[in-house]
mmCIF file of N, CA and C in Angstrom:
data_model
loop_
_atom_site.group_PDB
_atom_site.id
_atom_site.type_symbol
_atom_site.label_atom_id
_atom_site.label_comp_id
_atom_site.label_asym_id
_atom_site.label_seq_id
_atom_site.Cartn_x
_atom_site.Cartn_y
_atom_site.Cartn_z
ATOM 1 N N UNK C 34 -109.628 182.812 -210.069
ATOM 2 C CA UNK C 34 -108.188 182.641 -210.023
ATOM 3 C C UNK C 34 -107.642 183.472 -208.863
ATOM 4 N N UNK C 35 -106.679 182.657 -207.658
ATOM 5 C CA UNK C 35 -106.271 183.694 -207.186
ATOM 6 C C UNK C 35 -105.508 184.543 -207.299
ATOM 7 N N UNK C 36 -105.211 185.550 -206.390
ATOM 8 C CA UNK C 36 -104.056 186.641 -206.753
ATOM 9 C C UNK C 36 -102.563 186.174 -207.109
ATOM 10 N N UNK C 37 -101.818 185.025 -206.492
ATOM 11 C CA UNK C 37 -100.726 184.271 -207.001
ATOM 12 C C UNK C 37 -100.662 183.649 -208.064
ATOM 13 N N UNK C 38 -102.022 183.438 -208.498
ATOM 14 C CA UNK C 38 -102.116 182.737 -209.752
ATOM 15 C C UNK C 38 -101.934 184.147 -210.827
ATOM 16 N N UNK C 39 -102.251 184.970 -210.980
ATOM 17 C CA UNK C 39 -102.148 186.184 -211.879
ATOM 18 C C UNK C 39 -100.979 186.408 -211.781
ATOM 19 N N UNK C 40 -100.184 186.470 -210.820
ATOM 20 C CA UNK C 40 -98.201 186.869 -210.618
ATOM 21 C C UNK C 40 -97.885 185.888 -211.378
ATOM 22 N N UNK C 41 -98.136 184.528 -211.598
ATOM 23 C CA UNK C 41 -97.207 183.373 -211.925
ATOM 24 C C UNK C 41 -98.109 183.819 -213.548
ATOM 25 N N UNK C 42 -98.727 184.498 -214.064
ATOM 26 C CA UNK C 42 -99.255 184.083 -215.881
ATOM 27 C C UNK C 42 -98.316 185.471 -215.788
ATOM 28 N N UNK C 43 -98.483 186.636 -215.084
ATOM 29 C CA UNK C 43 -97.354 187.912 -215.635
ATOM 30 C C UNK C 43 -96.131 187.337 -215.674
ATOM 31 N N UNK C 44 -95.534 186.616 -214.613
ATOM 32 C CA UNK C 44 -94.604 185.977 -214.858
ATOM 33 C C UNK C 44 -93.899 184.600 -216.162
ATOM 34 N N UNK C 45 -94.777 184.448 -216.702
ATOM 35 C CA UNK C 45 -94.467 183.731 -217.785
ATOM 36 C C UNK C 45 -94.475 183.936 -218.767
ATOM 37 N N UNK C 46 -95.793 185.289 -219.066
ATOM 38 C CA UNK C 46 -95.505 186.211 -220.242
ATOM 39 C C UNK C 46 -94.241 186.741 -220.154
ATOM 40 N N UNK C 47 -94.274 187.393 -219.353
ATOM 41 C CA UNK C 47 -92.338 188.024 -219.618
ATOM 42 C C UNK C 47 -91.464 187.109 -219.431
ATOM 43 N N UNK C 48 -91.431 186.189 -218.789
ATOM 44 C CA UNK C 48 -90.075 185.172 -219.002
ATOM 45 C C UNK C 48 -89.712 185.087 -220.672
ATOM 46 N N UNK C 49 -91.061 184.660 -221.625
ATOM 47 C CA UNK C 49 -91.172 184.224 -222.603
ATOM 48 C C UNK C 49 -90.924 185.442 -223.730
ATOM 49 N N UNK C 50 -91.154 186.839 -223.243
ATOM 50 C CA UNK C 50 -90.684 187.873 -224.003
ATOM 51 C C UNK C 50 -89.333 187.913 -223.428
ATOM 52 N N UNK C 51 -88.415 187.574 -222.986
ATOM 53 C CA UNK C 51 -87.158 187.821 -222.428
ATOM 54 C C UNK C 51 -86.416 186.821 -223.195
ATOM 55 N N UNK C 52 -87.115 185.843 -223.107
ATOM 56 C CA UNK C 52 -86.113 184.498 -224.171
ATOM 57 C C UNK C 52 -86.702 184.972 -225.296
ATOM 58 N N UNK C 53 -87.532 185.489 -226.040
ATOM 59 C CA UNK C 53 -87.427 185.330 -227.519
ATOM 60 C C UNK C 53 -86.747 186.590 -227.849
ATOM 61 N N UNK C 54 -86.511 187.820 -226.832
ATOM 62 C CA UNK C 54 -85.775 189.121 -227.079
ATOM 63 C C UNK C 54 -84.339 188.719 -227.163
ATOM 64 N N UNK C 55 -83.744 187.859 -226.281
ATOM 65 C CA UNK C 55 -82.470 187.112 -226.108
ATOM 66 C C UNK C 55 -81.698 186.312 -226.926
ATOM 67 N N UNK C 56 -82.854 185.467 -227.801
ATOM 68 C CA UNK C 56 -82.494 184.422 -229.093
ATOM 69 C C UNK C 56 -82.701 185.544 -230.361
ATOM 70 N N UNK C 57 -83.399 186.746 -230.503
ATOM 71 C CA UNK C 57 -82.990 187.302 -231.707
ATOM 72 C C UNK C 57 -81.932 188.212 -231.443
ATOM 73 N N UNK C 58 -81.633 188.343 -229.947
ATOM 74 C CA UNK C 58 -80.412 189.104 -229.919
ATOM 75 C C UNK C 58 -78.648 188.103 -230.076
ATOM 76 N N UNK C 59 -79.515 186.750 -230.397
ATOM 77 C CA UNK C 59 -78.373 186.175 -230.098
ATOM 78 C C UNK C 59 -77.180 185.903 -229.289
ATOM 79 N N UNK C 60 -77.551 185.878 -227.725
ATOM 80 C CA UNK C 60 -77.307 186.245 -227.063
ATOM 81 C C UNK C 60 -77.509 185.199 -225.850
ATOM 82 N N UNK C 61 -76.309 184.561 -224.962
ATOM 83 C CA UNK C 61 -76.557 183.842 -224.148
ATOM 84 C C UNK C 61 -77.152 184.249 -222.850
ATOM 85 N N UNK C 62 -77.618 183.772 -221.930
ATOM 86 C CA UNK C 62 -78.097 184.264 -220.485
ATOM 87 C C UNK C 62 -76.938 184.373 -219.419
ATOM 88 N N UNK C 63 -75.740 183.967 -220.024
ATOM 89 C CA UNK C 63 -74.531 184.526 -219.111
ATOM 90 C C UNK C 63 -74.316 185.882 -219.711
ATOM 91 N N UNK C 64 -73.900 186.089 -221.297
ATOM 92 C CA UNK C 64 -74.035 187.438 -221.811
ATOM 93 C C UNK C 64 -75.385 188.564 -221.690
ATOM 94 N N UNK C 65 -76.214 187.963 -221.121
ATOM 95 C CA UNK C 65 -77.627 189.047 -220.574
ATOM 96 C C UNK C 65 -76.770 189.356 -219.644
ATOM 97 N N UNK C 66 -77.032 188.403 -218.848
ATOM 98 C CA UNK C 66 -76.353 188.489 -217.423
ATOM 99 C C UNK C 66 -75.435 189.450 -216.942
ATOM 100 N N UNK C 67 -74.302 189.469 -218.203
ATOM 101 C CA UNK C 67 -73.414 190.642 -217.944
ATOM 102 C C UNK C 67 -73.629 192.173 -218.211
ATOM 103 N N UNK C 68 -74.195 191.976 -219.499
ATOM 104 C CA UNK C 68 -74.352 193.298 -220.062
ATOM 105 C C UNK C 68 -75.517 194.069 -219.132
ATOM 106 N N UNK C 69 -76.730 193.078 -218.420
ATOM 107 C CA UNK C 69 -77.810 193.840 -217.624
ATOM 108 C C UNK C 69 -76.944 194.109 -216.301
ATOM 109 N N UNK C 70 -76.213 193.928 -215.592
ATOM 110 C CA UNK C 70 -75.420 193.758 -214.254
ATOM 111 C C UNK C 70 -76.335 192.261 -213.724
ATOM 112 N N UNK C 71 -76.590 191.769 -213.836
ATOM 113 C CA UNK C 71 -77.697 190.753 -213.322
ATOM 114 C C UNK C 71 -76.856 189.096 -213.245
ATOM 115 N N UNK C 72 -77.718 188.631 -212.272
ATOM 116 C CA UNK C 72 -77.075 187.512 -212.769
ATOM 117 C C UNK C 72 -77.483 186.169 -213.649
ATOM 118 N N UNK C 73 -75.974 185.323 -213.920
ATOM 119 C CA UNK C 73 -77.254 184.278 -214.470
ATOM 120 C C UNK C 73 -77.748 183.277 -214.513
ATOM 121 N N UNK C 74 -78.549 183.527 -213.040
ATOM 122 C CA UNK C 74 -79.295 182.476 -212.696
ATOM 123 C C UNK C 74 -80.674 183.381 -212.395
ATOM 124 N N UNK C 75 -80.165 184.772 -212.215
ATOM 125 C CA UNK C 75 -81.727 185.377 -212.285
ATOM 126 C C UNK C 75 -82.714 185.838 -213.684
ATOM 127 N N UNK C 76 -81.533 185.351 -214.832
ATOM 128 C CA UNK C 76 -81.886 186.168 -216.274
ATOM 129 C C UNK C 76 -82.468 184.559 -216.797
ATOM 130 N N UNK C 77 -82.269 183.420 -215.654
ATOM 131 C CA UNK C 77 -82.699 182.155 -216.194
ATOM 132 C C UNK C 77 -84.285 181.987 -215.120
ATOM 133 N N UNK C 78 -84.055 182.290 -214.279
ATOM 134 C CA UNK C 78 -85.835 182.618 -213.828
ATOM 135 C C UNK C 78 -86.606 183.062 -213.774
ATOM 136 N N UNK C 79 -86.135 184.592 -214.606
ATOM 137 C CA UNK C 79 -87.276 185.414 -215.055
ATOM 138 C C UNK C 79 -87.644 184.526 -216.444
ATOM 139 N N UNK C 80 -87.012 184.038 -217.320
ATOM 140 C CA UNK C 80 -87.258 182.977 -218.874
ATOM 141 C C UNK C 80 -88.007 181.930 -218.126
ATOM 142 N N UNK C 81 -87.904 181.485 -216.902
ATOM 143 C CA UNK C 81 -88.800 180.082 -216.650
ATOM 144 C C UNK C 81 -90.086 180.974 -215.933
ATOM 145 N N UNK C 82 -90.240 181.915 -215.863
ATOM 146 C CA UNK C 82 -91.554 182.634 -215.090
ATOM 147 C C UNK C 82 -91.996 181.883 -213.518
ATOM 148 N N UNK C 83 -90.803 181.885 -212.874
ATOM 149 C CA UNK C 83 -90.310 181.779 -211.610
ATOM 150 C C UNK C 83 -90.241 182.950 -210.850
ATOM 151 N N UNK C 84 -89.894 184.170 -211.278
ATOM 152 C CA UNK C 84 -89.659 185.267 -210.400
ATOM 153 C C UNK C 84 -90.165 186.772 -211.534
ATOM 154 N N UNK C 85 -90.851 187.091 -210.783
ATOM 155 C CA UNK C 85 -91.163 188.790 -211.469
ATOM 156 C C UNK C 85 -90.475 189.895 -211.264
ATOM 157 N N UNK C 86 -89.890 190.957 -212.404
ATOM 158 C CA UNK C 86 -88.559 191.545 -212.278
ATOM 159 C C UNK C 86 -89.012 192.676 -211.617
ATOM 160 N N UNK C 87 -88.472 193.702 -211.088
ATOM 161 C CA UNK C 87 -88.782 194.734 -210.444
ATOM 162 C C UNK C 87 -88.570 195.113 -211.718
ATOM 163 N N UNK C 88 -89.216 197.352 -211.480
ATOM 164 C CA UNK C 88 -88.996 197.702 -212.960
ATOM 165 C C UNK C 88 -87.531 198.401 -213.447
ATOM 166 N N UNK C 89 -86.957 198.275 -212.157
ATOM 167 C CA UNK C 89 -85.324 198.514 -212.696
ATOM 168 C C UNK C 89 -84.623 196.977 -213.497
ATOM 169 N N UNK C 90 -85.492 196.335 -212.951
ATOM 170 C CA UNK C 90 -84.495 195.034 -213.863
ATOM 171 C C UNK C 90 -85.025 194.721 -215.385
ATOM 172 N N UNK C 91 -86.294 195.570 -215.688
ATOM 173 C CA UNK C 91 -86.870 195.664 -216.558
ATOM 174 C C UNK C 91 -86.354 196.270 -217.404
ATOM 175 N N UNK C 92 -86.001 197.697 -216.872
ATOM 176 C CA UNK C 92 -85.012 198.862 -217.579
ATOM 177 C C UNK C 92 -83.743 198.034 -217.915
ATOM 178 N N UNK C 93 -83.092 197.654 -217.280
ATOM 179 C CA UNK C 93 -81.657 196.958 -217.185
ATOM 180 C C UNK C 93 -81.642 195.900 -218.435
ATOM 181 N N UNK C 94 -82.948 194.981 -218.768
ATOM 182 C CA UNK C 94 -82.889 194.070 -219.680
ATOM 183 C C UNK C 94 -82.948 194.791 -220.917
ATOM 184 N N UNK C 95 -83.817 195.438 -221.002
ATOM 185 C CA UNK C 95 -84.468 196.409 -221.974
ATOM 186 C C UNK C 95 -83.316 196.916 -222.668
ATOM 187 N N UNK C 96 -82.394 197.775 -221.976
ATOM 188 C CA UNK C 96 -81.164 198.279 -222.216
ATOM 189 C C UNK C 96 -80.233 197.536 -223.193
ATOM 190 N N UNK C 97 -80.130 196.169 -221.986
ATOM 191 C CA UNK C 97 -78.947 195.284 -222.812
ATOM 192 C C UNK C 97 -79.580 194.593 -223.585
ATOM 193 N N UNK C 98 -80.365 194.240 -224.520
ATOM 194 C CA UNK C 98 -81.175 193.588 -225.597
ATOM 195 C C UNK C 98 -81.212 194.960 -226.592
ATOM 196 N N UNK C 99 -81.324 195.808 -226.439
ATOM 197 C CA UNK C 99 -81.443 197.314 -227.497
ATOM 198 C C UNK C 99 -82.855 196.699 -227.982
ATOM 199 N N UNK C 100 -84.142 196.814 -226.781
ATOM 200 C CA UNK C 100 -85.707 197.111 -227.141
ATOM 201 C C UNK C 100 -85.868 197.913 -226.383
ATOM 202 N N UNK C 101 -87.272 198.510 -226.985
ATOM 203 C CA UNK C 101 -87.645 199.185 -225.956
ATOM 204 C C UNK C 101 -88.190 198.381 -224.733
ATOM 205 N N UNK C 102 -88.516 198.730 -223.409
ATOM 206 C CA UNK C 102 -88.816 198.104 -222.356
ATOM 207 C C UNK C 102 -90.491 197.743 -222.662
ATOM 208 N N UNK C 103 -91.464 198.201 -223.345
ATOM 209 C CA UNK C 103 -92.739 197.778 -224.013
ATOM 210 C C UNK C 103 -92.415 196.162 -224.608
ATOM 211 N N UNK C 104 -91.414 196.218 -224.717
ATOM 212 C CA UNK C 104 -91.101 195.159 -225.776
ATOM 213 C C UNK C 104 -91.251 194.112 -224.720
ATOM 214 N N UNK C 105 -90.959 193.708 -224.149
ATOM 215 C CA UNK C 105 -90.470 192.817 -222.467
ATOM 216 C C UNK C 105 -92.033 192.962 -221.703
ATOM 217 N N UNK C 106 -93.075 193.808 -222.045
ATOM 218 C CA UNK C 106 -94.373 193.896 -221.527
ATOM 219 C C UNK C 106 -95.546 193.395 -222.690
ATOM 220 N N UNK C 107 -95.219 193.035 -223.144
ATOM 221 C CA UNK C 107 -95.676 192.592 -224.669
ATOM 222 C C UNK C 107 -96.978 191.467 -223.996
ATOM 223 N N UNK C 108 -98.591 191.684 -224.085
ATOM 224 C CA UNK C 108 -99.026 190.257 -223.944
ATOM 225 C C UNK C 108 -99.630 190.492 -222.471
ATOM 226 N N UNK C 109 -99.339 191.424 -221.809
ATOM 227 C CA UNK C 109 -99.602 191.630 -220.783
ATOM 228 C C UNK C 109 -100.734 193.123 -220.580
ATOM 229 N N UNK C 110 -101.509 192.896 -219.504
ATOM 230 C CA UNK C 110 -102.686 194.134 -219.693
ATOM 231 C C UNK C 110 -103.073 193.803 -218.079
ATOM 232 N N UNK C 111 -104.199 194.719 -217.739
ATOM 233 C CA UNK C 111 -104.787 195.137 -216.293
ATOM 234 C C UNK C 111 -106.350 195.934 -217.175
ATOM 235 N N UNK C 112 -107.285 194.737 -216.815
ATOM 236 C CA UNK C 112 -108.653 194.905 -216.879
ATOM 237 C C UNK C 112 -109.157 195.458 -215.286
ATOM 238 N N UNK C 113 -109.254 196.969 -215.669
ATOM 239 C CA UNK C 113 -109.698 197.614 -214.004
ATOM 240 C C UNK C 113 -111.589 196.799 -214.328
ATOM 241 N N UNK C 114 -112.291 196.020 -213.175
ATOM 242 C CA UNK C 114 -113.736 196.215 -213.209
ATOM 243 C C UNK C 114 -114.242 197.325 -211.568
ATOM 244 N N UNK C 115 -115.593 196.762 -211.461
ATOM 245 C CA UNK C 115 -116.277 197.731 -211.176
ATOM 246 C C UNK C 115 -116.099 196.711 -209.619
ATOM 247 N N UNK C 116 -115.655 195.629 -209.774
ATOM 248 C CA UNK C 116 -115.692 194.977 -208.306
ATOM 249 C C UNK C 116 -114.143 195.386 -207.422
ATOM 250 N N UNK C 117 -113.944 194.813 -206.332
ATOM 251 C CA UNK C 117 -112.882 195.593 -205.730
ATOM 252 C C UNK C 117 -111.351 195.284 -206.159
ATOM 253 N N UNK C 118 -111.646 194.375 -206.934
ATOM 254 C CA UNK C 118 -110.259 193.525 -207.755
ATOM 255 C C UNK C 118 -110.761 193.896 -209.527
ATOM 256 N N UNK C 119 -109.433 194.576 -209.851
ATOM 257 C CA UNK C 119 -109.254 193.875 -211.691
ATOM 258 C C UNK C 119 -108.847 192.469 -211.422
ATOM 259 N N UNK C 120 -108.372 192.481 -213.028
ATOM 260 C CA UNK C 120 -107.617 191.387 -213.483
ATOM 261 C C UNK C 120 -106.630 191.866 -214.142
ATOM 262 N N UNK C 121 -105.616 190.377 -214.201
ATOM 263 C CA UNK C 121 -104.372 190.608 -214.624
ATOM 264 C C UNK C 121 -104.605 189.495 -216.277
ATOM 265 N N UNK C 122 -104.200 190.529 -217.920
ATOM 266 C CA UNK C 122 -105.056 189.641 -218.769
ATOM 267 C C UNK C 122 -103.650 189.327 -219.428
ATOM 268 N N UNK C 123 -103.323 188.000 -219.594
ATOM 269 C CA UNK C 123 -102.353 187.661 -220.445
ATOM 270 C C UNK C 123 -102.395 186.945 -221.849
ATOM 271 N N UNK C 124 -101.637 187.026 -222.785
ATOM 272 C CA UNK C 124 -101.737 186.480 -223.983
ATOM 273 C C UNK C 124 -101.529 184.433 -224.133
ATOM 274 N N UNK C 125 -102.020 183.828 -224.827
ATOM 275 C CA UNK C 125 -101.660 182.259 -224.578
ATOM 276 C C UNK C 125 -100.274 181.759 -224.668
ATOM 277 N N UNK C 126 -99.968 181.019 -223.888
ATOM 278 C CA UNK C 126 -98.062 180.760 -224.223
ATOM 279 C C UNK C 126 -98.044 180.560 -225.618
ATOM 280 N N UNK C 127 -96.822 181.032 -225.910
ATOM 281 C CA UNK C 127 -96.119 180.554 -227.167
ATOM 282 C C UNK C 127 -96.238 179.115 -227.211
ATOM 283 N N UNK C 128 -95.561 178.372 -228.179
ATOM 284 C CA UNK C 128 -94.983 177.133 -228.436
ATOM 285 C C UNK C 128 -93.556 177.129 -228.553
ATOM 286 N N UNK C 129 -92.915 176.314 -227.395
ATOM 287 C CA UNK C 129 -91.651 176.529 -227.101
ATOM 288 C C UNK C 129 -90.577 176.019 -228.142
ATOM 289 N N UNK C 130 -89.912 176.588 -228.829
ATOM 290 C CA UNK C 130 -88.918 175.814 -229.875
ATOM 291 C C UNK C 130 -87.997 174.663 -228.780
ATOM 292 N N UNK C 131 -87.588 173.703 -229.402
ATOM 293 C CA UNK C 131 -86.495 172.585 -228.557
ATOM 294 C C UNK C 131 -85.444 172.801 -229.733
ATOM 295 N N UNK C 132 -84.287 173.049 -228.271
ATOM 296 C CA UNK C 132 -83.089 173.017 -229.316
ATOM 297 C C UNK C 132 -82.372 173.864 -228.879
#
């Protein structure tokens, strides 16, 4: 797998911890949007695992959801090996609710 391919599975694990932190917060992605300073069209592409957050926007979500920021890293890991690359190890997607 290449190295872009490992950004785009970190990236979808956390999109997917960001929308299910968001729907038990009850909480729209314009109201993320506000309460993180962020906007919302960026609180809608980190949920589609389009873009990976820096770790201030991490802090910032974390904040306005009231989790801890572990919570938003959920599923996600770094297998160091003995060759000159780890890996990046992610959990299997959810199953997306419709609706």
């Amino acid at each position: 797998m290449a190295r872009q391919e490992y950004n785009l599975e970190l990236a979808r694990c956390f999109g997917e911890n960001v929308l299910l932190a968001r729907q038990q917060a009850d909480v729209s992605q314009e109201d993320l949007g506000f309460l993180s300073s962020l906007h919302r069209t960026e609180i809608g592409q980190l949920e589609r695992g389009v873009r990976l957050p820096r770790i201030d926007t991490v802090i910032k979500l974390a904040g306005a959801l009231e989790v801890p920021p572990g919570d938003l890293l959920k599923g996600m890991a770094w297998k160091p090996s003995r060759a000159p690359n780890g890996k990046f190890i992610t959990r299997a997607p959810a199953k997306r609710r419709k609706g």
